[in-house]
mmCIF file of C-alpha atoms in Angstrom:
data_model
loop_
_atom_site.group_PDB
_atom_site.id
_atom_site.type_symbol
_atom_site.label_atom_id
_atom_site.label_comp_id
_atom_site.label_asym_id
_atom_site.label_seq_id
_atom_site.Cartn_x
_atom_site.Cartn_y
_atom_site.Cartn_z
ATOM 1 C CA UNK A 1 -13.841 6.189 33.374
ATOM 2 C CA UNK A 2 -14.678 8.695 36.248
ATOM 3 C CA UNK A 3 -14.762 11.712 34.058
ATOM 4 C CA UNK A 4 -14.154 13.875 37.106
ATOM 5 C CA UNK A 5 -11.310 12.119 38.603
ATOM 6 C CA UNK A 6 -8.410 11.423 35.583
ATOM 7 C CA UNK A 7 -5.016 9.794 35.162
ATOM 8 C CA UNK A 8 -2.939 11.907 33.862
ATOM 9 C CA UNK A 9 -1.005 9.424 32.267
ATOM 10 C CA UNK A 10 -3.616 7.731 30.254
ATOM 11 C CA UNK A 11 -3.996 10.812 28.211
ATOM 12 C CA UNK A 12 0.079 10.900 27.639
ATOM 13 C CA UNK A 13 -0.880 8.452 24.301
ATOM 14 C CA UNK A 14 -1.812 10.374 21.125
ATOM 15 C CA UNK A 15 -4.403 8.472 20.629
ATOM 16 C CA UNK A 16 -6.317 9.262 23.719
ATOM 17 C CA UNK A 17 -6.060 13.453 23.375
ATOM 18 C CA UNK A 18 -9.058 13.323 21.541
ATOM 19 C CA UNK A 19 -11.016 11.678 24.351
ATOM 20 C CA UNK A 20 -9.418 14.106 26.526
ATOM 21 C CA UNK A 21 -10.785 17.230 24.759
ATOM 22 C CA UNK A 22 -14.322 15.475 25.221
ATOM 23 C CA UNK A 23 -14.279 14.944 27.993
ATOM 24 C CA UNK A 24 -12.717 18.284 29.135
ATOM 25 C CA UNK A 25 -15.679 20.160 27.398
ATOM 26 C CA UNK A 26 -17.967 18.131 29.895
ATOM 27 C CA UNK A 27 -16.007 19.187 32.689
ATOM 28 C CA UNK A 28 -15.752 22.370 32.135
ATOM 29 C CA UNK A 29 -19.360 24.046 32.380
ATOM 30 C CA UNK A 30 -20.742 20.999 34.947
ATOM 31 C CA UNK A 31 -20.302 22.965 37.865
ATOM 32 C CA UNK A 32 -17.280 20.438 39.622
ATOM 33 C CA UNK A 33 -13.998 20.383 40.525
ATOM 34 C CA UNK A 34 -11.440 18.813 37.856
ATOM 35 C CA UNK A 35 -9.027 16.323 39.586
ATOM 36 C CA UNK A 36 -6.186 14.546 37.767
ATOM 37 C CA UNK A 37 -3.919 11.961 39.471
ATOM 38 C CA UNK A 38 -0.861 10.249 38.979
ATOM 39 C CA UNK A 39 1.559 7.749 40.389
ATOM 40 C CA UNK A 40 5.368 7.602 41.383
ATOM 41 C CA UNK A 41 7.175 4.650 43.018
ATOM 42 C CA UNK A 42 5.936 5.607 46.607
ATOM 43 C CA UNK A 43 3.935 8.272 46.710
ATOM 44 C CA UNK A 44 0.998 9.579 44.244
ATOM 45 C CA UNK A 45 0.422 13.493 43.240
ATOM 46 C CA UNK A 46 -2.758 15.287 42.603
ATOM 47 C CA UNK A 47 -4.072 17.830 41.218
ATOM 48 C CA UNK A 48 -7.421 19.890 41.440
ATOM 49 C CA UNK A 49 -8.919 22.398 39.006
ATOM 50 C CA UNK A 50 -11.432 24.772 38.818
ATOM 51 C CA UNK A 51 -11.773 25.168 35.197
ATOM 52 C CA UNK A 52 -15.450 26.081 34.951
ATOM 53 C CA UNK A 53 -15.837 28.591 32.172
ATOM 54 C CA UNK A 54 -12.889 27.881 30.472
ATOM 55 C CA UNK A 55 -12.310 26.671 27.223
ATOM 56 C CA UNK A 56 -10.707 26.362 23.652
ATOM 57 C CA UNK A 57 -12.402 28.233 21.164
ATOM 58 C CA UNK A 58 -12.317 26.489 17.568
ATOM 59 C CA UNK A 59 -13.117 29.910 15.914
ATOM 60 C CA UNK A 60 -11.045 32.022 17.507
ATOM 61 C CA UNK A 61 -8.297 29.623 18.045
ATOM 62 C CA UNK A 62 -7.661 30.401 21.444
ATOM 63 C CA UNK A 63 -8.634 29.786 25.075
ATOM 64 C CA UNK A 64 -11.578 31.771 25.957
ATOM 65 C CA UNK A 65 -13.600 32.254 29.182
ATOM 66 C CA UNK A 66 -17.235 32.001 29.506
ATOM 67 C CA UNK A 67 -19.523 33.389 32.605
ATOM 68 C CA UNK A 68 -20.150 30.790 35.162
ATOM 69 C CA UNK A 69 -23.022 31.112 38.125
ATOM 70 C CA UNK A 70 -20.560 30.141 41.270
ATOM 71 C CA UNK A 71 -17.641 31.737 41.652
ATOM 72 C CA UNK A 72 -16.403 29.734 44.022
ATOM 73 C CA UNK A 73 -16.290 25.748 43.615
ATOM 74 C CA UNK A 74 -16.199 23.859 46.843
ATOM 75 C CA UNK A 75 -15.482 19.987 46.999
ATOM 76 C CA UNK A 76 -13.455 17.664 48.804
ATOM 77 C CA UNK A 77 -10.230 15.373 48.083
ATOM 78 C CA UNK A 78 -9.433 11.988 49.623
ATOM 79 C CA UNK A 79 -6.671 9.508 49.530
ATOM 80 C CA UNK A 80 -8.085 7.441 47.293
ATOM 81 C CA UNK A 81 -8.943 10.193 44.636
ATOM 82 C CA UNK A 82 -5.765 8.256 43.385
ATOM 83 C CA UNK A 83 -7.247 5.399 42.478
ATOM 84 C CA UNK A 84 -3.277 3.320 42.551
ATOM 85 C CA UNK A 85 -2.390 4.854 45.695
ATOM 86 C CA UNK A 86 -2.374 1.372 47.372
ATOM 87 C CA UNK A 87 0.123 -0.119 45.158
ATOM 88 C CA UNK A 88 2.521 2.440 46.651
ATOM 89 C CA UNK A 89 2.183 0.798 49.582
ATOM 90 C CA UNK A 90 2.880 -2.674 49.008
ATOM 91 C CA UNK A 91 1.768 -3.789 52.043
ATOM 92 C CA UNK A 92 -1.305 -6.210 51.982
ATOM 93 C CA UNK A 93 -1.937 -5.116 55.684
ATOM 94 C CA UNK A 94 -1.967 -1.174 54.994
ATOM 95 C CA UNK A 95 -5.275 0.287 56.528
ATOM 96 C CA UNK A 96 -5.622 2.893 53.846
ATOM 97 C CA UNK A 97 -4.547 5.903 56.119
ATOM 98 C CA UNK A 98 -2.426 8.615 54.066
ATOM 99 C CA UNK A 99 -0.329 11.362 54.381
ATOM 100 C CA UNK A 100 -1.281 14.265 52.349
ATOM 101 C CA UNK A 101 0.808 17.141 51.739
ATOM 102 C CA UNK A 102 -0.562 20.428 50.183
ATOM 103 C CA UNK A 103 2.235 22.598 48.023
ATOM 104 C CA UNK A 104 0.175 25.792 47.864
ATOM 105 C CA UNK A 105 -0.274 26.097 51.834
ATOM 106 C CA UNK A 106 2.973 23.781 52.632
ATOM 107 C CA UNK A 107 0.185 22.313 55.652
ATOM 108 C CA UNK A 108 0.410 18.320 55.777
ATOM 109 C CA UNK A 109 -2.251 15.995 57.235
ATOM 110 C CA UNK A 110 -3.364 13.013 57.724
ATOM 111 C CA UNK A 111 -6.307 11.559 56.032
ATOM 112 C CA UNK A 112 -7.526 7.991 57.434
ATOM 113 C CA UNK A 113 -9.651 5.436 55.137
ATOM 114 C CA UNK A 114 -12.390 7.248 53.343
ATOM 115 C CA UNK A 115 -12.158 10.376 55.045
ATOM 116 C CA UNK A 116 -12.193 14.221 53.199
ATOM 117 C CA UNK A 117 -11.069 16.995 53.026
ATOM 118 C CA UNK A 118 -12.981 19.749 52.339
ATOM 119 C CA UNK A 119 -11.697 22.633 50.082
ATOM 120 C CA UNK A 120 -12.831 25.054 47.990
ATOM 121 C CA UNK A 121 -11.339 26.734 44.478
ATOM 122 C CA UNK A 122 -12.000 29.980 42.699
ATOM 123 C CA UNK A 123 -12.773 30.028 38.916
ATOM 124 C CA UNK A 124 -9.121 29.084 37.439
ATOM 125 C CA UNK A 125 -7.029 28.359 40.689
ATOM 126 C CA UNK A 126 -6.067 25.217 41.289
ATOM 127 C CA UNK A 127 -3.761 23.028 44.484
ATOM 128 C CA UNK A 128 -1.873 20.334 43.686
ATOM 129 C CA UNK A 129 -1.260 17.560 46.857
ATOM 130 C CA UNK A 130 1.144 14.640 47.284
ATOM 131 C CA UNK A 131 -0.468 11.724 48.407
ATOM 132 C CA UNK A 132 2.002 8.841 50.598
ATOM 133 C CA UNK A 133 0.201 5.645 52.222
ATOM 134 C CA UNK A 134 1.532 5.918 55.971
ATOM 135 C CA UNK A 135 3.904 3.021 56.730
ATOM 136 C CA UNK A 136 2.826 1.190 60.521
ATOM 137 C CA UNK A 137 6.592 0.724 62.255
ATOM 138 C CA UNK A 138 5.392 0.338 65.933
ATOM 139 C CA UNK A 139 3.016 1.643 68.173
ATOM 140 C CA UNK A 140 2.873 4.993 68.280
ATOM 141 C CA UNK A 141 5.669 5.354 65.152
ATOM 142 C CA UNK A 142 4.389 5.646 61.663
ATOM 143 C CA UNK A 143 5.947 6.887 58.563
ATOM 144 C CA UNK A 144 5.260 8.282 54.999
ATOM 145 C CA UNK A 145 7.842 10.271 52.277
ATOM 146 C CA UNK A 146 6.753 13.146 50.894
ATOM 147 C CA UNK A 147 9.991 13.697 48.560
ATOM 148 C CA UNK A 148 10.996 17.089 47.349
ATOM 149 C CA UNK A 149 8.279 19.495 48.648
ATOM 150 C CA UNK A 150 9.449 22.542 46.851
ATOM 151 C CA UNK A 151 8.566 20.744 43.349
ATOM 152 C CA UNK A 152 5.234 20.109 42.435
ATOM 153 C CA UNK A 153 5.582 16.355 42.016
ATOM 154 C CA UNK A 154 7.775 15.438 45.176
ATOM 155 C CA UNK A 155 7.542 12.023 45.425
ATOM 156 C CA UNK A 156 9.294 11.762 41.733
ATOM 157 C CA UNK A 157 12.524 12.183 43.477
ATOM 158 C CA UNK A 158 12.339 9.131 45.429
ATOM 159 C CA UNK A 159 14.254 6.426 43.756
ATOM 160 C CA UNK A 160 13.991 4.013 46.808
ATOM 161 C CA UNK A 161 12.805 3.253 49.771
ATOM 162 C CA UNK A 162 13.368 0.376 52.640
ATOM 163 C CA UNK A 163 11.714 0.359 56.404
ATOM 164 C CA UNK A 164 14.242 -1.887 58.973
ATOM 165 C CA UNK A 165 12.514 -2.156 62.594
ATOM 166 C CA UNK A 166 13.549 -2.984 65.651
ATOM 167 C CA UNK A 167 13.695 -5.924 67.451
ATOM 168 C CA UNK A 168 15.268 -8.232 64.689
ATOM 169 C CA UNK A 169 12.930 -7.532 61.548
ATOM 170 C CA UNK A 170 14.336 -8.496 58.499
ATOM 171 C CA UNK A 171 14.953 -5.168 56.451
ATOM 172 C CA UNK A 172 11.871 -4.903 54.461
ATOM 173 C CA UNK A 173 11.917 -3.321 50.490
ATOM 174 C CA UNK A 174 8.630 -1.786 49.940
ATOM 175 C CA UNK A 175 9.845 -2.877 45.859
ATOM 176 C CA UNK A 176 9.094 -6.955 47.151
ATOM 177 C CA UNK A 177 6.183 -5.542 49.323
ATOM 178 C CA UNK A 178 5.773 -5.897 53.253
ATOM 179 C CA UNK A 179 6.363 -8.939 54.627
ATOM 180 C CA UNK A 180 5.570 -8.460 58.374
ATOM 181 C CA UNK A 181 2.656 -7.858 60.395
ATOM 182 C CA UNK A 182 1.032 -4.089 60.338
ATOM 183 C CA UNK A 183 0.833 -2.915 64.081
ATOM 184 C CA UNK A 184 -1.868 -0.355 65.573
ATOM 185 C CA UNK A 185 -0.895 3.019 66.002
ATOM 186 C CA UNK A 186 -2.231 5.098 68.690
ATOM 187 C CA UNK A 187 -3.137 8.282 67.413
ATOM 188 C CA UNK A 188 -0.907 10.483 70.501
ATOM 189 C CA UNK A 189 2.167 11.479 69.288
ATOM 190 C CA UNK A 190 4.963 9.966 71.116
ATOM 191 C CA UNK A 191 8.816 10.823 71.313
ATOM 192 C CA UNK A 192 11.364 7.890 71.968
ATOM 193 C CA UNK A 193 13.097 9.135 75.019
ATOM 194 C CA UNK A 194 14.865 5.764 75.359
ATOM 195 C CA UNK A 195 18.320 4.613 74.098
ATOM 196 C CA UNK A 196 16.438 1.746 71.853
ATOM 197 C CA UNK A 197 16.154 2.388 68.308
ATOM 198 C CA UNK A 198 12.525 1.410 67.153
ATOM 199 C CA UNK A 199 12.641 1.891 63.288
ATOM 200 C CA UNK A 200 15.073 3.104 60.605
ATOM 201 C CA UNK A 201 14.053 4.585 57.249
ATOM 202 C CA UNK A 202 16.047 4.682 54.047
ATOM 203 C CA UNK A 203 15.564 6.392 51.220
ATOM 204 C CA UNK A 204 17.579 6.454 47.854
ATOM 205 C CA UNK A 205 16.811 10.044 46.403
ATOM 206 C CA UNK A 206 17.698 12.727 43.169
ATOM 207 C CA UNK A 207 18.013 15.983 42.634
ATOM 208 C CA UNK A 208 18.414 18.433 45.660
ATOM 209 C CA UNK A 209 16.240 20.955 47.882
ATOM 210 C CA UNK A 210 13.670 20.485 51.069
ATOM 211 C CA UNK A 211 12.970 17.121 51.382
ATOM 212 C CA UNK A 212 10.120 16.624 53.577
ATOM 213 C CA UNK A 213 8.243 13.587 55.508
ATOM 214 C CA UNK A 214 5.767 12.736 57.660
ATOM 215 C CA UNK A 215 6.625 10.884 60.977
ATOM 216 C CA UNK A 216 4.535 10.517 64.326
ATOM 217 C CA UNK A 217 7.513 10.763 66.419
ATOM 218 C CA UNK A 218 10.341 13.255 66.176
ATOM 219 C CA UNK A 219 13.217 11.691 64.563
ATOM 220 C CA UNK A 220 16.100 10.727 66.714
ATOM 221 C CA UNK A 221 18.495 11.556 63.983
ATOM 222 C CA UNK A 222 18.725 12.101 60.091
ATOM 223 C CA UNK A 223 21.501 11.345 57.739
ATOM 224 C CA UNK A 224 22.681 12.468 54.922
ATOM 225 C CA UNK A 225 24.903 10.319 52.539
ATOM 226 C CA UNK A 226 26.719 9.250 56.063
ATOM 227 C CA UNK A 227 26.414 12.531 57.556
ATOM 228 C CA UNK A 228 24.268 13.456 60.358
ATOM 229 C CA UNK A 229 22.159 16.738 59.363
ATOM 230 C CA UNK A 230 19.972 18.943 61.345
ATOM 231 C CA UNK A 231 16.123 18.978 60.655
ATOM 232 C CA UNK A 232 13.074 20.538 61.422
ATOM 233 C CA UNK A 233 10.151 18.902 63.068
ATOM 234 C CA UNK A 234 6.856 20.165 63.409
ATOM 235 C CA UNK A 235 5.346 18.862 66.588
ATOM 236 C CA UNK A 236 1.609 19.784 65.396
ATOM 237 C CA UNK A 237 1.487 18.175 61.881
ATOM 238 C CA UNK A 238 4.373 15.883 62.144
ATOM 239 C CA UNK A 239 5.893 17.138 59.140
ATOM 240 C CA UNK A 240 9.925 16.396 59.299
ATOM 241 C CA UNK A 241 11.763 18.937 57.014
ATOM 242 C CA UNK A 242 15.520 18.609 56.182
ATOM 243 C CA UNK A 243 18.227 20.054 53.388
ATOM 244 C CA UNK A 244 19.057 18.492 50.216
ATOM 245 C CA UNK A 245 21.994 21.219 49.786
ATOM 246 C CA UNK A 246 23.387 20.184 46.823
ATOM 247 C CA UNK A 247 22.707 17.480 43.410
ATOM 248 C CA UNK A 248 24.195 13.880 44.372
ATOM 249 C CA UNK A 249 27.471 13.093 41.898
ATOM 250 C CA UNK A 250 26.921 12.165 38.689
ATOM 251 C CA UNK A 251 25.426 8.497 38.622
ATOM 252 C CA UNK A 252 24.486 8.812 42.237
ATOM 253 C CA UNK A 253 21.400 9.114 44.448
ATOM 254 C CA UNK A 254 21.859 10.882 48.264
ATOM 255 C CA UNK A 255 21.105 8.298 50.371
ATOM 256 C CA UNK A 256 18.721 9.544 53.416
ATOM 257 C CA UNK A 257 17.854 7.594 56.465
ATOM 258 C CA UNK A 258 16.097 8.814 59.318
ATOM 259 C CA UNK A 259 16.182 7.041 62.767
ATOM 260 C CA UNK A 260 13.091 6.632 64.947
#
């Protein structure tokens, strides 16, 4: 086990809490980052720590801080720092190229294959970052959920999620995986100026707030549960922003579908 890089999860077990106090004192005074992952239906979260210094004291029975030489921690994050990110996908042809949204700036980018992102922490600050494979729909339109971006872990509110494109595709469910071809996608942004719909995504999702997305192309409309709402669409970062304004009815999701 990467002893820098942790599933969160794994350490959910009694059993394993142990292990995770070990392994914590290593962390904690070897001059690196902390980073602990975990997975939702679509999208993965993670988070990065710099806990250098910190630590439980036995004798005094509290947390207690210890002087470390570097203030200042600087690393890097990529996709795959969660290591089940691709079976989010479920698509045998995905290309590894992620969205990647961070909650303590609200900036989103795009991180291809094996490419970083540099950032750096001060002694006990942390970010936390949801991670989204990008979904190939046609040239030039690619999309990824993000989920509820004012909560920490906004991909949890994604209950389900199905890509239909144009030009007679069967509707595919990411749950049975991809069943088409992937397609290139240039890396311009493009706008579809035309009447013909290229792509439609749905989503099934719970609870309420800003529900956020990344898409290559402005969005030719978004729905709500049947009705058309207005969004926000940032042309530099191609994050797509709309209002969850209130929790579905009991038993329900809101159903949200965006049309490319």
């Amino acid at each position: 086990m990467d002893k820098k890089n942790l599933n969160f999860s794994y350490f959910l077990h009694p059993r394993n809490v142990e292990l995770l106090g070990i392994l914590l004192n290593q962390i904690l005074f070897d001059g690196s980052l902390l980073k602990i992952w975990n997975m939702n239906k679509f999208t993965g979260v993670l988070g990065v720590y710099n806990c250098q210094g910190a630590a439980w004291n036995n004798i005094e029975r509290k947390n207690t801080f210890h002087q470390t030489k570097n203030e200042v921690l600087t690393g890097a994050i990529r996709g795959r720092d969660v290591h089940l990110i691709a079976e989010a996908a479920m698509d045998p042809n995905w290309d590894g190229n992620c969205a990647v949204y961070c909650h303590r700036t609200g900036e989103l980018i795009t991180l291809p294959y094996n490419a970083a992102l540099p950032m750096s922490l001060k002694v006990l600050e942390h970010d936390i970052f949801t991670v989204t494979p990008i979904k190939d729909l046609a040239p030039g339109f690619s999309f990824a959920p993000l989920g509820l971006i004012n909560m920490f872990n906004a991909g949890g509110a994604i209950e389900g999620l199905k890509y239909e494109v144009k030009g007679g595709a069967e509707l595919l469910n990411l749950d049975d995986g991809y069943k088409g071809e992937s397609s290139c996608v240039s890396e311009q942004r493009v706008e579809n100026y035309s009447d013909e719909l290229v792509g439609k995504v749905s989503m099934e999702v719970k609870g309420c707030g800003k529900f956020g997305a990344y898409s290559s192309a402005k969005p030719r409309k978004c729905i709500v549960d049947a009705n058309v709402v207005e969004f926000v669409y940032d042309s530099d970062s191609s994050l797509v922003i709309l209002s969850l304004d209130s929790m579905p009815e009991e038993g329900k999701l809101h159903v949200v579908e965006i049309e490319l």
